[in-house]
């Protein structure tokens, strides 16, 4: 049977490590390849509240005989573990009759170290369960779990309404409902351990004992470490999830558009990426003094076998984009969501439409005349009605040497008529700085006149 033919024995062990991790076993790791003593993979399971060790022998071969099963039985017996233990032999081929009879006898006799046999046909069933491509040894990421895209379905408008609270001259409650879309972005959280010891003739010169957890973007292209905001969002809200398959109908009622990203790499490739990253991170040069009092420099780089990937946890991260249309303008507001938690990606509400001013620490005003949101440099007071108007839509004209702003030409014409009917002193008041300047000039002239005639 042509199953996993292109893999070496070691590559098959790597693959089965990932398979068992996907099947829910815990603390899955490979035994030392230099002296495995019949133990290729070590892991644990919890059955009826009891934790049990599982010792696995992997055989990438056509047929497995009784001696392999007997050797594993001895390896289980000598394995140092404080608790119950059992074994498992996994092969890409098949088991001989004597091998199956030996394993069955252990089970029937209630042996303390029973052994389960998994052959190539069993692997086919496992492959269907976890998305394993038997012909290239790759495990496709199968995931329907997503962080919750909202706190409650009825609160989807809340982020936009909240953002409009800081905008002057507009009632957030009167803001129309936004058009809302969501993209479910694939991520993986990888947990790994690095344990390495570096020795020379003088003894141990460097140790690594590290446990790392990092979040990576898992879409198309090479895996990429997520930024700190996304990492925090995922780690703090990993418990707040929904099943996309079960909730698809509900999601279509909440969102106008839904897009679901695909995991771009296999689980094996994410594991290889994580191992390469950790090897690079922990590679260092150590200076030490030899027995001959000579100083040496040694580069300490962890081997692949020094790194154990404990888990590869896939999840979707919702990226929500809401767009509010106000007259001639549309305002986008985009963020990552995880239940009640959000991380803003784009805030098009706290941004002046006329310049580059942006940020929620500034002052912005809504122009009811055209629907724009403007900063303080691009908002004026409409002369006739006394309401805010932006410099982009306002009609202007100078009165008493000062520019006045109007909603439209009709308001301008109305004010012209009012201005023509004003007494001279009211017209002058249309430019208060100018009036103040004239008053000072008159006062100065009176003072000079008084001095000239000897009054002062």
Short mmCIF file of C-alpha atoms in Angstrom, two decimals:
data_model
loop_
_atom_site.label_atom_id
_atom_site.label_comp_id
_atom_site.label_asym_id
_atom_site.label_seq_id
_atom_site.Cartn_x
_atom_site.Cartn_y
_atom_site.Cartn_z
CA UNK A 1 0.00 0.00 0.00
CA UNK A 2 1.51 3.30 -1.11
CA UNK A 3 1.16 5.28 2.11
CA UNK A 4 3.67 7.96 3.16
CA UNK A 5 6.25 6.39 0.85
CA UNK A 6 8.36 9.51 0.52
CA UNK A 7 9.00 9.87 4.27
CA UNK A 8 12.05 8.54 6.08
CA UNK A 9 11.67 6.75 9.41
CA UNK A 10 12.57 9.93 11.31
CA UNK A 11 10.14 12.00 9.25
CA UNK A 12 7.43 9.47 10.03
CA UNK A 13 8.11 9.94 13.75
CA UNK A 14 7.84 13.71 13.29
CA UNK A 15 4.53 13.27 11.53
CA UNK A 16 3.09 10.92 14.15
CA UNK A 17 4.06 13.39 16.87
CA UNK A 18 1.81 15.94 15.16
CA UNK A 19 -0.92 13.35 14.60
CA UNK A 20 -1.11 12.40 18.29
CA UNK A 21 -1.14 16.05 19.30
CA UNK A 22 -4.13 16.58 17.00
CA UNK A 23 -5.89 13.58 18.47
CA UNK A 24 -5.85 15.25 21.90
CA UNK A 25 -2.92 13.55 23.64
CA UNK A 26 -0.96 15.76 26.00
CA UNK A 27 2.73 16.46 26.54
CA UNK A 28 3.60 14.78 23.23
CA UNK A 29 7.37 14.64 22.57
CA UNK A 30 9.92 12.43 20.89
CA UNK A 31 12.35 10.27 22.79
CA UNK A 32 16.08 10.58 22.12
CA UNK A 33 16.91 9.25 18.69
CA UNK A 34 20.36 8.07 19.75
CA UNK A 35 19.09 5.52 22.27
CA UNK A 36 15.29 5.30 22.24
CA UNK A 37 15.26 1.83 23.83
CA UNK A 38 12.12 1.00 21.86
CA UNK A 39 10.48 4.32 22.64
CA UNK A 40 10.00 6.76 19.75
CA UNK A 41 7.26 9.02 21.16
CA UNK A 42 6.21 9.67 24.74
CA UNK A 43 2.88 11.28 25.63
CA UNK A 44 0.08 11.29 28.16
CA UNK A 45 -3.69 10.86 28.20
CA UNK A 46 -6.39 11.38 30.82
CA UNK A 47 -8.97 8.60 31.08
CA UNK A 48 -11.79 8.82 33.67
CA UNK A 49 -9.80 11.41 35.57
CA UNK A 50 -6.62 9.31 35.69
CA UNK A 51 -3.48 10.42 33.86
CA UNK A 52 -1.68 7.66 32.02
CA UNK A 53 1.60 7.54 30.07
CA UNK A 54 1.57 6.24 26.50
CA UNK A 55 4.79 4.88 24.98
CA UNK A 56 4.79 4.70 21.18
CA UNK A 57 6.96 2.78 18.73
CA UNK A 58 6.80 4.00 15.09
CA UNK A 59 7.63 1.62 12.23
CA UNK A 60 7.74 2.96 8.67
CA UNK A 61 7.84 -0.50 7.10
CA UNK A 62 5.74 -3.02 5.22
CA UNK A 63 5.24 -5.53 8.03
CA UNK A 64 5.73 -5.52 11.81
CA UNK A 65 6.37 -8.80 13.65
CA UNK A 66 5.99 -9.97 17.21
CA UNK A 67 9.56 -9.03 18.33
CA UNK A 68 8.78 -5.32 17.88
CA UNK A 69 5.72 -5.61 20.12
CA UNK A 70 7.65 -7.61 22.73
CA UNK A 71 10.46 -5.03 22.75
CA UNK A 72 7.94 -2.25 23.32
CA UNK A 73 6.39 -4.16 26.24
CA UNK A 74 9.81 -4.28 27.93
CA UNK A 75 10.36 -0.58 27.18
CA UNK A 76 7.06 0.30 28.86
CA UNK A 77 7.97 -1.72 31.94
CA UNK A 78 11.30 0.11 32.33
CA UNK A 79 9.93 3.55 31.53
CA UNK A 80 10.18 5.72 34.65
CA UNK A 81 6.68 7.08 35.19
CA UNK A 82 4.72 7.43 38.40
CA UNK A 83 1.37 6.11 37.25
CA UNK A 84 -0.30 3.67 34.85
CA UNK A 85 1.29 3.08 31.45
CA UNK A 86 0.35 1.56 28.12
CA UNK A 87 1.90 1.17 24.68
CA UNK A 88 1.16 1.70 21.03
CA UNK A 89 2.83 0.52 17.84
CA UNK A 90 2.09 2.54 14.69
CA UNK A 91 3.05 1.38 11.22
CA UNK A 92 2.41 2.49 7.66
CA UNK A 93 2.12 -1.20 6.72
CA UNK A 94 0.52 -4.12 8.56
CA UNK A 95 1.07 -6.42 11.54
CA UNK A 96 1.90 -10.10 11.36
CA UNK A 97 -0.46 -12.66 12.89
CA UNK A 98 1.88 -13.43 15.83
CA UNK A 99 2.21 -9.70 16.58
CA UNK A 100 -1.58 -9.27 16.73
CA UNK A 101 -1.95 -12.43 18.85
CA UNK A 102 0.66 -11.19 21.35
CA UNK A 103 -1.04 -7.79 21.74
CA UNK A 104 -4.45 -9.46 22.12
CA UNK A 105 -3.11 -11.81 24.82
CA UNK A 106 -1.81 -8.84 26.80
CA UNK A 107 -5.26 -7.27 26.74
CA UNK A 108 -7.11 -10.46 27.60
CA UNK A 109 -4.81 -11.20 30.54
CA UNK A 110 -5.25 -7.69 31.99
CA UNK A 111 -1.54 -7.08 31.61
CA UNK A 112 -0.51 -3.79 33.35
CA UNK A 113 1.13 -2.67 30.10
CA UNK A 114 -1.38 -3.28 27.27
CA UNK A 115 -0.37 -2.42 23.71
CA UNK A 116 -2.56 -0.98 20.94
CA UNK A 117 -1.70 -1.68 17.30
CA UNK A 118 -2.38 0.92 14.58
CA UNK A 119 -1.74 -0.16 10.98
CA UNK A 120 -1.97 1.60 7.63
CA UNK A 121 -5.73 1.07 7.37
CA UNK A 122 -6.22 2.65 10.79
CA UNK A 123 -4.11 5.60 9.63
CA UNK A 124 -6.56 6.16 6.79
CA UNK A 125 -9.38 6.67 9.31
CA UNK A 126 -7.20 8.95 11.42
CA UNK A 127 -6.30 10.89 8.29
CA UNK A 128 -9.96 11.65 7.61
CA UNK A 129 -10.42 12.79 11.20
CA UNK A 130 -7.55 15.29 11.37
CA UNK A 131 -7.05 16.29 7.72
CA UNK A 132 -3.90 14.26 7.07
CA UNK A 133 -2.74 13.83 3.48
CA UNK A 134 -1.36 10.29 3.58
CA UNK A 135 0.56 10.67 0.34
CA UNK A 136 2.80 13.54 1.39
CA UNK A 137 2.73 13.32 5.17
CA UNK A 138 1.21 16.78 5.63
CA UNK A 139 -1.55 17.74 8.04
CA UNK A 140 -3.96 20.34 6.74
CA UNK A 141 -5.24 22.81 9.31
CA UNK A 142 -8.92 22.05 9.89
CA UNK A 143 -10.55 24.66 12.09
CA UNK A 144 -14.01 26.15 12.53
CA UNK A 145 -13.31 27.87 15.85
CA UNK A 146 -13.20 31.67 15.92
CA UNK A 147 -12.85 34.31 18.58
CA UNK A 148 -16.27 35.89 19.07
CA UNK A 149 -16.77 38.78 16.59
CA UNK A 150 -18.99 40.69 19.02
CA UNK A 151 -19.96 40.84 22.66
CA UNK A 152 -23.60 40.14 21.76
CA UNK A 153 -25.15 40.09 18.26
CA UNK A 154 -27.29 43.14 19.03
CA UNK A 155 -24.28 45.26 19.96
CA UNK A 156 -22.52 45.19 16.60
CA UNK A 157 -23.13 48.96 16.08
CA UNK A 158 -21.71 49.86 19.49
CA UNK A 159 -18.07 50.50 18.41
CA UNK A 160 -19.12 53.02 15.75
CA UNK A 161 -21.64 54.73 18.03
CA UNK A 162 -18.96 55.01 20.70
CA UNK A 163 -16.47 56.53 18.25
CA UNK A 164 -18.98 59.25 17.27
CA UNK A 165 -19.38 60.38 20.90
CA UNK A 166 -16.21 62.46 20.57
CA UNK A 167 -17.43 64.28 17.46
CA UNK A 168 -19.02 67.70 18.10
CA UNK A 169 -22.31 68.76 16.52
CA UNK A 170 -23.69 65.25 15.98
CA UNK A 171 -25.89 62.98 18.09
CA UNK A 172 -24.33 59.46 18.15
CA UNK A 173 -27.79 58.00 18.51
CA UNK A 174 -28.82 59.58 15.22
CA UNK A 175 -25.90 58.10 13.29
CA UNK A 176 -27.26 55.61 10.72
CA UNK A 177 -26.44 51.93 11.07
CA UNK A 178 -23.15 51.09 9.39
CA UNK A 179 -22.60 48.56 6.65
CA UNK A 180 -20.67 45.83 8.40
CA UNK A 181 -18.40 43.12 7.01
CA UNK A 182 -16.21 40.55 8.74
CA UNK A 183 -13.16 38.63 7.62
CA UNK A 184 -12.12 35.62 9.68
CA UNK A 185 -8.32 35.62 9.61
CA UNK A 186 -6.48 32.34 10.34
CA UNK A 187 -3.96 32.37 13.21
CA UNK A 188 -1.98 29.69 15.02
CA UNK A 189 -0.72 29.81 18.59
CA UNK A 190 2.41 27.69 18.90
CA UNK A 191 3.78 26.48 22.23
CA UNK A 192 7.24 24.95 22.28
CA UNK A 193 10.02 24.00 24.66
CA UNK A 194 13.76 24.25 24.10
CA UNK A 195 16.02 22.11 26.29
CA UNK A 196 19.68 21.97 25.33
CA UNK A 197 23.00 21.46 27.10
CA UNK A 198 26.34 22.44 25.52
CA UNK A 199 29.51 20.81 26.87
CA UNK A 200 33.22 20.89 26.16
CA UNK A 201 36.18 19.28 27.83
CA UNK A 202 35.80 21.73 30.74
CA UNK A 203 32.16 20.78 31.34
CA UNK A 204 28.86 22.51 30.67
CA UNK A 205 29.33 25.98 29.17
CA UNK A 206 25.72 26.83 28.29
CA UNK A 207 22.18 25.64 29.00
CA UNK A 208 18.82 26.48 27.45
CA UNK A 209 15.61 25.72 29.30
CA UNK A 210 12.88 27.79 27.74
CA UNK A 211 9.15 27.54 27.11
CA UNK A 212 7.79 29.88 24.44
CA UNK A 213 4.35 30.71 23.13
CA UNK A 214 3.82 32.88 20.08
CA UNK A 215 0.99 33.79 17.74
CA UNK A 216 1.50 33.75 13.98
CA UNK A 217 -0.55 34.89 11.01
CA UNK A 218 -1.47 31.71 9.17
CA UNK A 219 -2.91 32.90 5.87
CA UNK A 220 -1.33 32.49 2.47
CA UNK A 221 2.38 33.12 2.22
CA UNK A 222 5.13 32.48 4.74
CA UNK A 223 4.06 32.42 8.42
CA UNK A 224 4.61 35.75 10.12
CA UNK A 225 4.72 36.62 13.80
CA UNK A 226 1.64 38.62 14.82
CA UNK A 227 2.13 42.08 16.29
CA UNK A 228 1.91 42.63 20.04
CA UNK A 229 -1.67 43.93 19.89
CA UNK A 230 -2.95 40.81 18.14
CA UNK A 231 -0.91 38.53 20.40
CA UNK A 232 -2.44 40.10 23.49
CA UNK A 233 -5.95 39.99 22.05
CA UNK A 234 -5.67 36.29 21.22
CA UNK A 235 -3.99 35.21 24.45
CA UNK A 236 -6.40 37.09 26.72
CA UNK A 237 -9.56 36.02 24.90
CA UNK A 238 -8.82 32.48 23.78
CA UNK A 239 -11.74 31.28 25.91
CA UNK A 240 -14.25 33.52 24.07
CA UNK A 241 -14.94 31.49 20.93
CA UNK A 242 -17.75 30.39 18.65
CA UNK A 243 -18.06 27.58 16.13
CA UNK A 244 -18.33 29.08 12.64
CA UNK A 245 -20.19 26.09 11.25
CA UNK A 246 -22.81 26.13 14.00
CA UNK A 247 -23.25 29.92 13.98
CA UNK A 248 -23.12 30.62 10.25
CA UNK A 249 -26.82 31.46 9.98
CA UNK A 250 -26.57 33.85 12.94
CA UNK A 251 -23.53 35.54 11.44
CA UNK A 252 -25.35 36.21 8.16
CA UNK A 253 -28.06 38.01 10.13
CA UNK A 254 -25.48 40.28 11.77
CA UNK A 255 -23.01 40.97 8.94
CA UNK A 256 -23.66 42.23 5.43
CA UNK A 257 -20.57 40.43 4.08
CA UNK A 258 -18.62 37.48 5.43
CA UNK A 259 -15.24 36.21 4.25
CA UNK A 260 -13.36 33.28 5.72
CA UNK A 261 -9.62 33.02 5.17
CA UNK A 262 -7.84 29.73 4.60
CA UNK A 263 -4.86 28.39 6.46
CA UNK A 264 -2.03 28.80 3.99
CA UNK A 265 0.35 26.16 5.32
CA UNK A 266 0.11 22.67 6.75
CA UNK A 267 0.62 21.96 10.40
CA UNK A 268 3.95 20.35 9.60
CA UNK A 269 5.14 23.54 7.91
CA UNK A 270 4.12 25.68 10.89
CA UNK A 271 6.05 23.32 13.13
CA UNK A 272 9.16 23.58 10.92
CA UNK A 273 8.84 27.38 10.89
CA UNK A 274 8.58 27.46 14.68
CA UNK A 275 11.62 25.20 15.11
CA UNK A 276 13.73 27.32 12.74
CA UNK A 277 12.67 30.48 14.55
CA UNK A 278 13.55 29.07 17.97
CA UNK A 279 16.90 27.75 16.78
CA UNK A 280 17.77 31.22 15.48
CA UNK A 281 16.54 32.94 18.63
CA UNK A 282 18.55 30.76 20.98
CA UNK A 283 21.77 30.54 18.98
CA UNK A 284 24.50 32.38 20.84
CA UNK A 285 28.28 32.55 21.11
CA UNK A 286 29.76 31.57 24.46
CA UNK A 287 33.26 32.47 25.65
CA UNK A 288 34.98 30.01 28.00
CA UNK A 289 38.47 29.15 29.24
CA UNK A 290 39.91 25.75 28.45
CA UNK A 291 42.06 23.50 30.63
CA UNK A 292 45.13 25.09 29.05
CA UNK A 293 43.99 28.59 30.19
CA UNK A 294 43.28 29.56 26.58
CA UNK A 295 40.07 31.49 25.87
CA UNK A 296 37.73 29.99 23.29
CA UNK A 297 34.54 31.09 21.56
CA UNK A 298 31.92 28.48 20.77
CA UNK A 299 28.66 29.00 18.89
CA UNK A 300 25.87 27.18 20.71
CA UNK A 301 22.99 26.38 18.36
CA UNK A 302 20.15 24.12 19.49
CA UNK A 303 19.61 20.99 17.43
CA UNK A 304 16.21 20.21 15.97
CA UNK A 305 15.88 17.40 18.50
CA UNK A 306 16.35 19.93 21.34
CA UNK A 307 13.07 21.61 20.42
CA UNK A 308 9.69 20.10 21.22
CA UNK A 309 6.57 21.72 19.78
CA UNK A 310 3.93 21.14 22.46
CA UNK A 311 0.90 22.45 20.62
CA UNK A 312 -0.23 24.16 17.41
CA UNK A 313 -3.55 25.76 18.24
CA UNK A 314 -5.48 27.23 15.26
CA UNK A 315 -8.18 29.87 15.61
CA UNK A 316 -9.80 32.55 13.48
CA UNK A 317 -9.48 36.21 14.43
CA UNK A 318 -12.45 38.36 13.27
CA UNK A 319 -11.51 41.55 11.44
CA UNK A 320 -14.58 43.78 11.29
CA UNK A 321 -15.02 46.75 8.98
CA UNK A 322 -17.93 49.13 9.54
CA UNK A 323 -18.72 51.97 7.16
CA UNK A 324 -21.06 54.85 8.03
CA UNK A 325 -22.35 57.02 5.20
CA UNK A 326 -23.19 60.64 6.08
CA UNK A 327 -24.34 62.63 3.06
CA UNK A 328 -21.35 62.95 0.72
CA UNK A 329 -18.85 61.14 2.94
CA UNK A 330 -18.22 57.58 4.11
CA UNK A 331 -16.38 56.85 7.34
CA UNK A 332 -14.65 53.48 7.84
CA UNK A 333 -13.98 52.00 11.25
CA UNK A 334 -12.02 48.74 11.29
CA UNK A 335 -10.91 46.59 14.19
CA UNK A 336 -10.04 43.11 15.39
CA UNK A 337 -12.69 41.69 17.70
CA UNK A 338 -12.66 39.11 20.48
CA UNK A 339 -15.90 39.23 22.41
CA UNK A 340 -15.94 42.54 24.33
CA UNK A 341 -12.30 43.27 23.46
CA UNK A 342 -11.21 45.19 20.36
CA UNK A 343 -8.03 46.42 18.72
CA UNK A 344 -8.51 49.29 16.30
CA UNK A 345 -6.94 48.94 12.85
CA UNK A 346 -8.35 52.01 11.12
CA UNK A 347 -10.29 54.94 12.56
CA UNK A 348 -11.73 57.02 9.73
CA UNK A 349 -14.07 58.86 12.09
CA UNK A 350 -11.43 60.78 14.05
CA UNK A 351 -9.88 62.18 10.90
CA UNK A 352 -10.26 65.52 9.14
CA UNK A 353 -11.50 65.10 5.57
CA UNK A 354 -9.54 68.19 4.49
CA UNK A 355 -6.05 67.45 5.84
CA UNK A 356 -3.90 64.77 7.44
CA UNK A 357 -4.99 65.51 11.00
CA UNK A 358 -6.08 62.26 12.68
CA UNK A 359 -6.21 60.60 16.08
CA UNK A 360 -8.79 60.40 18.83
CA UNK A 361 -6.93 62.92 20.99
CA UNK A 362 -7.92 65.86 18.73
CA UNK A 363 -11.10 67.90 18.43
CA UNK A 364 -13.36 67.16 15.46
CA UNK A 365 -16.67 68.69 14.40
CA UNK A 366 -19.40 67.40 12.14
CA UNK A 367 -20.63 69.67 9.36
CA UNK A 368 -24.37 69.09 8.93
CA UNK A 369 -24.26 70.98 5.63
CA UNK A 370 -22.18 68.39 3.72
CA UNK A 371 -21.61 65.49 6.15
CA UNK A 372 -17.87 66.07 6.62
CA UNK A 373 -15.88 65.69 9.82
CA UNK A 374 -13.24 68.41 10.18
CA UNK A 375 -10.49 69.48 12.54
CA UNK A 376 -10.45 72.90 14.20
CA UNK A 377 -8.50 74.45 11.33
CA UNK A 378 -11.21 73.51 8.83
CA UNK A 379 -14.38 74.32 10.73
CA UNK A 380 -16.00 77.74 11.04
CA UNK A 381 -19.22 79.23 12.44
CA UNK A 382 -21.95 79.82 9.86
CA UNK A 383 -22.76 83.56 10.09
CA UNK A 384 -26.50 83.43 9.55
CA UNK A 385 -27.45 80.41 11.69
CA UNK A 386 -24.48 80.20 14.05
CA UNK A 387 -23.86 76.49 13.42
CA UNK A 388 -20.60 74.80 12.42
CA UNK A 389 -19.75 74.65 8.73
CA UNK A 390 -16.60 73.25 7.16
CA UNK A 391 -14.31 75.30 4.97
CA UNK A 392 -14.72 72.77 2.19
CA UNK A 393 -18.41 73.41 1.49
CA UNK A 394 -18.92 76.93 2.85
CA UNK A 395 -19.73 79.90 0.59
CA UNK A 396 -17.62 82.91 1.64
CA UNK A 397 -17.64 86.66 1.25
CA UNK A 398 -15.89 89.51 3.05
CA UNK A 399 -17.91 91.94 5.15
CA UNK A 400 -16.19 94.77 7.07
CA UNK A 401 -12.89 93.38 5.74
CA UNK A 402 -13.53 89.98 7.39
CA UNK A 403 -14.45 86.68 5.70
CA UNK A 404 -17.85 85.26 6.61
CA UNK A 405 -18.95 81.64 6.06
CA UNK A 406 -22.36 80.50 4.82
CA UNK A 407 -24.05 77.17 4.14
CA UNK A 408 -25.01 78.21 0.63
CA UNK A 409 -25.61 81.15 -1.69
CA UNK A 410 -29.16 81.55 -0.39
CA UNK A 411 -27.90 82.19 3.14
CA UNK A 412 -25.30 84.56 1.74
CA UNK A 413 -27.96 86.59 -0.09
CA UNK A 414 -30.11 86.72 3.04
CA UNK A 415 -27.21 88.05 5.08
CA UNK A 416 -26.31 90.59 2.41
CA UNK A 417 -29.77 92.07 2.76
CA UNK A 418 -29.44 92.15 6.54
CA UNK A 419 -25.98 93.69 6.30
CA UNK A 420 -27.16 96.45 3.95
CA UNK A 421 -29.87 97.40 6.45
CA UNK A 422 -27.47 97.54 9.42
CA UNK A 423 -26.46 100.87 11.00
CA UNK A 424 -22.81 101.77 10.45
CA UNK A 425 -21.74 100.82 13.98
CA UNK A 426 -23.32 97.34 13.61
CA UNK A 427 -21.55 96.83 10.31
CA UNK A 428 -18.29 97.74 12.01
CA UNK A 429 -18.98 95.13 14.67
CA UNK A 430 -18.77 92.43 11.99
CA UNK A 431 -15.02 92.84 12.38
CA UNK A 432 -14.46 93.19 16.13
CA UNK A 433 -10.65 93.28 15.95
CA UNK A 434 -10.91 96.10 13.43
CA UNK A 435 -13.41 97.99 15.68
CA UNK A 436 -11.06 97.58 18.63
CA UNK A 437 -8.19 98.90 16.52
CA UNK A 438 -10.22 101.95 15.46
CA UNK A 439 -11.17 102.67 19.09
CA UNK A 440 -7.52 102.60 20.13
CA UNK A 441 -6.58 104.92 17.26
CA UNK A 442 -9.30 107.40 18.21
CA UNK A 443 -8.22 107.34 21.84
CA UNK A 444 -4.59 107.91 20.85
CA UNK A 445 -5.63 110.84 18.64
CA UNK A 446 -7.62 112.44 21.46
CA UNK A 447 -4.63 112.12 23.79
CA UNK A 448 -2.37 113.83 21.26
CA UNK A 449 -4.93 116.62 20.82
CA UNK A 450 -5.16 117.15 24.56
CA UNK A 451 -1.39 117.39 24.86
CA UNK A 452 -1.19 119.93 22.06
CA UNK A 453 -3.62 122.30 23.69
CA UNK A 454 -2.13 121.88 27.12
CA UNK A 455 -5.00 119.98 28.71
CA UNK A 456 -2.58 117.20 29.65
#
